[in-house]
Amino acid sequence: KKKKVYMTNGQLKKLQSELAVSTASPSADRSNSGYLDSEDGPLSPEQRAAQKSMQEGKKIAIAEVYKRLRELRQPITLFGESDEQRIARLKHVELTRPDLEEVEGGQKNFMLEEMKKLKKKGGAASSDEEELSPEEKQAKNQAKLERLRELEAAAKTKEDAIKTWMKRVLQEWSMDVDELPEQVVRSVKGKQEVNTFKQTKIYLKPLFKHLRNKTLEKDILRRLDGIVAHCKQRNYKRAGDEYILLSIGKAAWPMGVTMVGIHERSSREKIFSQDVAHILNDETQRKFIQSVKRLMTYSQNKYPPERFSEALEPTCIDVHAPTMLKEVGKMELGGILEGK
């Protein structure tokens, strides 16, 4: 048996003071080897990302932090909050905030908004890519695609594998949209395809930021890794199963009375399992999770499976740019779409 150690009040106060000094000025080997933990326990991923940016010399001015917090309608200071914690809170709010325009005026038609922007610009976007010839633009996009494929093959971590696959699919989607004929782009389906691509690209930005900072939740990261692995194998049915677990989840939903008196209902602990509906957490997660589904349907359209049993929607595969290019004779599709 271990002997119990008793301490006097004086020894206890001395030990508490030493602990307070050690936490206020941590040793150099701790600061060099990793991130410093707070008194309440280990730091959250958002606080670790903020601490990393602080160590790299990317400190945001206090006035700028106050201004951005006020724009987000957040309190500029919480009780007992340090400058590092305030910056971490700002980054977390900016990453997970809903669209303020949608909060104030409801969801808007993305297609109408894009048409208004084009009218303001005079009907055409003024960018460096518009000045390039079609051959130069195609060569530039092809070089970018080859570079993304090399990065995808060399990816070692889950975050890199997910990020490079999504960027590669987005680049292929962009190239297919650019190759659509003018009459197809002016049609209803063509306009929907172009605007769906633009919307997906915007909605995936918070996810890319999470993957870059390695702050994505572990269960979401695990599901996304499974989706990407199955899509690479062209087994879209299993990828769809992973997507269902990611978006809706399989947690038990309470039906009827769950608490009667002082006793809990049987199997109540299953309600609070990890497999919850992440799509209901906030608007930002809903948008990038639905955008992942769009990448899945585009990938199935671009690289169809060999058997209908592996297809996500075998009876009605979504129409995307590859199908439109095949209809005009600019692309050949194999698998279950061959000869259709």
XYZ file of N, CA and C in Angstrom, residues 14 21 27 65 71 92 94 115 117 191 196 202 230 235 249 259 272 277 285 294 313 317 336:
69
model
N 2.877 27.050 -0.164
C 4.158 27.161 -0.851
C 4.126 26.370 -2.157
N 3.883 29.908 -10.366
C 5.048 30.483 -11.037
C 5.440 29.637 -12.240
N 8.843 26.321 -19.004
C 10.233 26.101 -19.371
C 10.407 26.208 -20.865
N -8.362 43.505 -34.210
C -9.159 42.428 -33.603
C -10.498 42.967 -33.112
N -17.617 43.773 -36.168
C -18.293 43.495 -37.431
C -19.039 42.161 -37.386
N -11.896 31.467 -34.767
C -12.925 30.431 -34.710
C -14.269 30.967 -35.181
N -14.775 33.551 -37.243
C -14.707 33.820 -38.676
C -14.811 32.536 -39.489
N -25.630 36.799 -62.056
C -26.042 37.591 -63.215
C -25.951 39.080 -62.921
N -23.859 40.482 -60.814
C -22.440 40.839 -60.790
C -21.893 41.010 -62.201
N -26.123 27.033 -67.503
C -26.026 28.059 -66.468
C -26.045 27.437 -65.076
N -23.336 26.128 -60.189
C -23.097 25.096 -59.183
C -21.610 24.946 -58.912
N -16.822 28.196 -53.593
C -16.894 29.156 -52.485
C -17.186 28.441 -51.167
N -12.923 5.767 -51.313
C -13.888 5.010 -52.127
C -14.077 5.661 -53.499
N -15.861 3.290 -56.264
C -16.939 2.602 -55.555
C -17.795 3.676 -54.883
N -25.806 10.892 -39.953
C -25.392 10.109 -38.802
C -26.347 8.952 -38.542
N -37.230 10.824 -19.875
C -36.930 10.894 -18.450
C -38.229 10.764 -17.659
N -26.585 10.022 -27.291
C -25.458 10.945 -27.280
C -24.210 10.266 -27.834
N -25.632 14.143 -36.403
C -25.849 14.800 -37.689
C -25.000 16.063 -37.750
N -20.794 24.197 -41.859
C -20.626 22.763 -42.069
C -21.635 22.226 -43.068
N -21.507 17.169 -54.037
C -21.431 17.601 -55.430
C -20.152 17.100 -56.085
N -26.009 6.698 -57.793
C -27.392 6.807 -58.267
C -27.468 6.088 -59.608
N -28.080 9.160 -62.968
C -26.814 9.817 -62.637
C -26.943 11.307 -62.941
N -20.297 2.492 -66.969
C -21.735 2.324 -67.181
C -22.301 3.394 -68.112
